[in-house]
């Protein structure tokens, strides 16, 4: 059984790397963002709660996040292990997690702030069908137009220099204490996230002592 936490700033490829690992090692991927999205889309009670919080312009609180992760882990459908993404978000949650689960490692995807800025500010999505683009890695065939439907590509409203700077500050402020707790237990494997997807994945596996992908 393998139990991991994956941490990294937005744009670090955390979701993608988690998915690649989960797929090859039969891990259950527990991504807090995806769980919330599912609840909102399926109009569950929790979804209504999340929607209310977001409508007021606030971030979903740490307590709600913790409740969701606990509930998900309590399903015990993770026969070969799990990889958690988006949790823990503060020192208390990290302590709880360490006490409750015998984790094998924390994958810390390290991406310098200026690279985050470069990646995030290059994000675009289609104003009609919602398809995602990135002007660095997946630029559209025709500038400013969606490959699939031809509609205009737009930036997300909160992908501005200023908003991103504030998100980065917030991320470091919250994440550093969590990493410190895990570091004390020597659980943290820091991986340089600047490289190609496949190379980053190999480096993760190397550090965790997992077999390389075929
Ligand atoms: Zn489109």
Tab-separated table of C-alpha atoms and ligand atoms in Angstrom:
chain	number	residue	atom	x	y	z
A	1	UNK	CA	0.000	0.000	0.000
A	2	UNK	CA	1.292	3.425	-0.938
A	3	UNK	CA	0.036	6.620	0.607
A	4	UNK	CA	1.157	9.940	-0.751
A	5	UNK	CA	0.399	13.612	-0.555
A	6	UNK	CA	1.244	15.814	-3.521
A	7	UNK	CA	1.863	19.515	-3.031
A	8	UNK	CA	2.701	22.258	-5.463
A	9	UNK	CA	1.683	25.715	-6.477
A	10	UNK	CA	-0.854	26.233	-9.281
A	11	UNK	CA	0.805	25.726	-12.650
A	12	UNK	CA	3.245	23.171	-11.202
A	13	UNK	CA	1.469	20.290	-12.951
A	14	UNK	CA	0.368	18.756	-9.667
A	15	UNK	CA	-2.908	17.386	-11.030
A	16	UNK	CA	-1.271	15.839	-14.083
A	17	UNK	CA	1.578	14.274	-12.130
A	18	UNK	CA	-0.853	12.911	-9.547
A	19	UNK	CA	-2.996	11.372	-12.282
A	20	UNK	CA	0.014	9.702	-13.937
A	21	UNK	CA	1.091	8.182	-10.649
A	22	UNK	CA	-2.424	7.093	-9.696
A	23	UNK	CA	-2.992	5.429	-13.069
A	24	UNK	CA	0.165	3.316	-13.060
A	25	UNK	CA	0.095	2.274	-9.418
A	26	UNK	CA	-3.675	1.857	-8.965
A	27	UNK	CA	-3.849	4.635	-6.427
A	28	UNK	CA	-7.073	6.434	-5.652
A	29	UNK	CA	-6.558	10.080	-6.526
A	30	UNK	CA	-8.218	12.315	-3.989
A	31	UNK	CA	-8.161	15.827	-5.418
A	32	UNK	CA	-10.044	18.241	-3.213
A	33	UNK	CA	-10.804	20.607	-6.094
A	34	UNK	CA	-12.348	17.807	-8.161
A	35	UNK	CA	-14.463	16.586	-5.259
A	36	UNK	CA	-15.859	20.084	-4.747
A	37	UNK	CA	-16.532	20.484	-8.449
A	38	UNK	CA	-18.371	17.159	-8.472
A	39	UNK	CA	-20.571	18.202	-5.556
A	40	UNK	CA	-21.377	21.551	-7.152
A	41	UNK	CA	-22.240	19.929	-10.482
A	42	UNK	CA	-24.373	17.255	-8.852
A	43	UNK	CA	-26.171	19.722	-6.578
A	44	UNK	CA	-25.426	17.871	-3.376
A	45	UNK	CA	-25.885	19.442	0.039
A	46	UNK	CA	-22.142	19.989	0.214
A	47	UNK	CA	-22.231	21.477	-3.268
A	48	UNK	CA	-24.787	24.051	-2.136
A	49	UNK	CA	-22.545	24.954	0.775
A	50	UNK	CA	-19.508	25.337	-1.497
A	51	UNK	CA	-21.512	27.399	-3.975
A	52	UNK	CA	-22.635	29.773	-1.219
A	53	UNK	CA	-19.064	30.284	-0.022
A	54	UNK	CA	-17.784	30.905	-3.533
A	55	UNK	CA	-20.639	33.259	-4.393
A	56	UNK	CA	-19.626	35.444	-1.461
A	57	UNK	CA	-16.150	35.652	-2.978
A	58	UNK	CA	-14.529	33.667	-0.171
A	59	UNK	CA	-12.314	30.623	-0.363
A	60	UNK	CA	-13.713	27.321	0.839
A	61	UNK	CA	-12.739	27.061	4.506
A	62	UNK	CA	-10.174	24.638	5.880
A	63	UNK	CA	-12.810	22.872	8.005
A	64	UNK	CA	-14.938	22.051	5.010
A	65	UNK	CA	-11.895	20.790	3.125
A	66	UNK	CA	-10.947	18.577	6.048
A	67	UNK	CA	-14.459	17.157	6.332
A	68	UNK	CA	-14.470	16.283	2.644
A	69	UNK	CA	-11.093	14.541	2.762
A	70	UNK	CA	-12.007	12.590	5.894
A	71	UNK	CA	-15.274	11.467	4.325
A	72	UNK	CA	-13.514	10.433	1.136
A	73	UNK	CA	-10.768	8.474	2.921
A	74	UNK	CA	-13.367	6.774	5.126
A	75	UNK	CA	-14.769	5.060	2.056
A	76	UNK	CA	-11.700	2.805	2.249
A	77	UNK	CA	-11.819	1.904	-1.426
A	78	UNK	CA	-8.085	2.492	-1.743
A	79	UNK	CA	-6.767	-1.045	-1.811
A	80	UNK	CA	-3.403	-0.100	-3.254
A	81	UNK	CA	-3.164	3.310	-1.676
A	82	UNK	CA	-3.993	6.908	-2.419
A	83	UNK	CA	-2.579	10.207	-3.487
A	84	UNK	CA	-4.079	13.304	-1.906
A	85	UNK	CA	-4.001	16.645	-3.693
A	86	UNK	CA	-5.147	19.895	-2.082
A	87	UNK	CA	-4.805	18.767	1.519
A	88	UNK	CA	-3.502	19.413	4.193
A	89	UNK	CA	-3.877	23.165	3.998
A	90	UNK	CA	-2.605	24.161	7.431
A	91	UNK	CA	-0.420	22.935	10.286
A	92	UNK	CA	-3.313	21.427	12.286
A	93	UNK	CA	-4.505	19.390	9.339
A	94	UNK	CA	-0.969	18.190	8.697
A	95	UNK	CA	-0.681	16.959	12.290
A	96	UNK	CA	-4.047	15.212	12.059
A	97	UNK	CA	-3.029	13.590	8.814
A	98	UNK	CA	0.236	12.315	10.239
A	99	UNK	CA	-1.551	10.835	13.237
A	100	UNK	CA	-4.321	9.177	11.258
A	101	UNK	CA	-2.525	7.833	8.198
A	102	UNK	CA	0.759	6.132	7.862
A	103	UNK	CA	1.914	8.128	4.868
A	104	UNK	CA	4.857	7.123	2.730
A	105	UNK	CA	5.838	10.442	1.307
A	106	UNK	CA	4.971	13.988	0.415
A	107	UNK	CA	5.771	14.903	-3.165
A	108	UNK	CA	6.641	18.567	-3.287
A	109	UNK	CA	6.644	19.947	-6.820
A	110	UNK	CA	8.922	22.929	-6.713
A	111	UNK	CA	8.368	25.711	-9.231
A	112	UNK	CA	9.940	29.182	-8.854
A	113	UNK	CA	7.449	32.053	-8.676
A	114	UNK	CA	8.646	33.634	-11.921
A	115	UNK	CA	7.978	30.362	-13.765
A	116	UNK	CA	4.517	30.137	-12.165
A	117	UNK	CA	3.862	33.655	-13.427
A	118	UNK	CA	5.017	32.729	-16.929
A	119	UNK	CA	2.836	29.607	-17.036
A	120	UNK	CA	-0.292	30.964	-15.412
A	121	UNK	CA	-0.379	34.233	-17.342
A	122	UNK	CA	-0.184	32.193	-20.579
A	123	UNK	CA	-3.412	30.340	-19.786
A	124	UNK	CA	-6.413	30.901	-22.004
A	125	UNK	CA	-9.735	29.190	-22.404
A	126	UNK	CA	-12.399	29.204	-25.043
A	127	UNK	CA	-15.238	31.624	-24.381
A	128	UNK	CA	-17.722	29.198	-25.942
A	129	UNK	CA	-16.752	25.557	-25.319
A	130	UNK	CA	-14.388	26.096	-22.382
A	131	UNK	CA	-11.447	24.192	-23.842
A	132	UNK	CA	-8.160	25.070	-22.127
A	133	UNK	CA	-5.099	26.424	-23.888
A	134	UNK	CA	-1.683	27.528	-22.852
A	135	UNK	CA	0.200	29.905	-25.108
A	136	UNK	CA	3.490	28.219	-24.141
A	137	UNK	CA	2.649	24.529	-24.341
A	138	UNK	CA	-0.623	24.181	-26.289
A	139	UNK	CA	-1.130	27.283	-28.380
A	140	UNK	CA	-4.089	27.283	-30.778
A	141	UNK	CA	-3.524	26.872	-34.531
A	142	UNK	CA	-5.033	30.296	-35.221
A	143	UNK	CA	-3.985	32.991	-32.790
A	144	UNK	CA	-6.694	33.868	-30.285
A	145	UNK	CA	-9.181	31.321	-31.665
A	146	UNK	CA	-10.372	27.952	-30.377
A	147	UNK	CA	-9.238	24.942	-32.465
A	148	UNK	CA	-12.466	23.105	-31.750
A	149	UNK	CA	-15.133	25.753	-32.264
A	150	UNK	CA	-13.390	28.895	-33.530
A	151	UNK	CA	-14.639	31.146	-30.730
A	152	UNK	CA	-12.464	33.728	-29.011
A	153	UNK	CA	-9.919	32.684	-26.375
A	154	UNK	CA	-9.962	34.614	-23.127
A	155	UNK	CA	-7.958	34.804	-19.903
A	156	UNK	CA	-9.589	33.968	-16.621
A	157	UNK	CA	-10.604	37.070	-14.764
A	158	UNK	CA	-8.356	36.272	-11.819
A	159	UNK	CA	-5.288	35.460	-13.928
A	160	UNK	CA	-3.793	38.922	-13.598
A	161	UNK	CA	-0.285	39.814	-12.318
A	162	UNK	CA	-1.779	41.335	-9.209
A	163	UNK	CA	-4.193	38.537	-8.336
A	164	UNK	CA	-1.510	35.951	-8.991
A	165	UNK	CA	1.008	37.744	-6.755
A	166	UNK	CA	-1.525	37.667	-3.954
A	167	UNK	CA	-2.292	33.967	-4.547
A	168	UNK	CA	1.425	33.161	-4.506
A	169	UNK	CA	1.915	35.010	-1.220
A	170	UNK	CA	-1.035	33.166	0.244
A	171	UNK	CA	0.244	29.823	-1.047
A	172	UNK	CA	3.699	30.204	0.511
A	173	UNK	CA	2.286	31.480	3.763
A	174	UNK	CA	0.014	28.454	4.089
A	175	UNK	CA	2.232	25.812	2.579
A	176	UNK	CA	5.553	26.484	4.266
A	177	UNK	CA	4.370	25.524	7.785
A	178	UNK	CA	2.802	22.324	6.374
A	179	UNK	CA	6.021	21.406	4.573
A	180	UNK	CA	8.012	22.117	7.748
A	181	UNK	CA	5.907	19.624	9.695
A	182	UNK	CA	6.361	16.933	7.060
A	183	UNK	CA	10.076	17.735	6.744
A	184	UNK	CA	10.582	17.078	10.438
A	185	UNK	CA	9.439	13.517	9.762
A	186	UNK	CA	11.641	13.371	6.669
A	187	UNK	CA	8.639	12.718	4.439
A	188	UNK	CA	9.239	15.423	1.861
A	189	UNK	CA	10.590	14.627	-1.590
A	190	UNK	CA	11.200	17.844	-3.471
A	191	UNK	CA	11.078	17.547	-7.242
A	192	UNK	CA	12.022	20.293	-9.686
A	193	UNK	CA	8.797	20.908	-11.662
A	194	UNK	CA	10.343	23.034	-14.427
A	195	UNK	CA	11.037	20.143	-16.806
A	196	UNK	CA	8.873	18.219	-19.269
A	197	UNK	CA	5.910	16.307	-17.867
A	198	UNK	CA	7.463	12.875	-18.443
A	199	UNK	CA	10.814	13.883	-16.936
A	200	UNK	CA	9.170	15.290	-13.825
A	201	UNK	CA	7.229	12.032	-13.461
A	202	UNK	CA	10.422	9.951	-13.729
A	203	UNK	CA	12.101	12.101	-11.116
A	204	UNK	CA	9.142	11.616	-8.749
A	205	UNK	CA	9.343	7.836	-9.166
A	206	UNK	CA	13.092	7.837	-8.708
A	207	UNK	CA	12.817	9.777	-5.482
A	208	UNK	CA	9.985	7.610	-4.143
A	209	UNK	CA	11.816	4.423	-5.080
A	210	UNK	CA	9.059	3.372	-7.514
A	211	UNK	CA	9.690	1.522	-10.778
A	212	UNK	CA	9.951	3.796	-13.824
A	213	UNK	CA	7.104	3.916	-16.307
A	214	UNK	CA	7.301	1.518	-19.219
B	1	LIG	ZN1	-14.098	26.398	-28.284
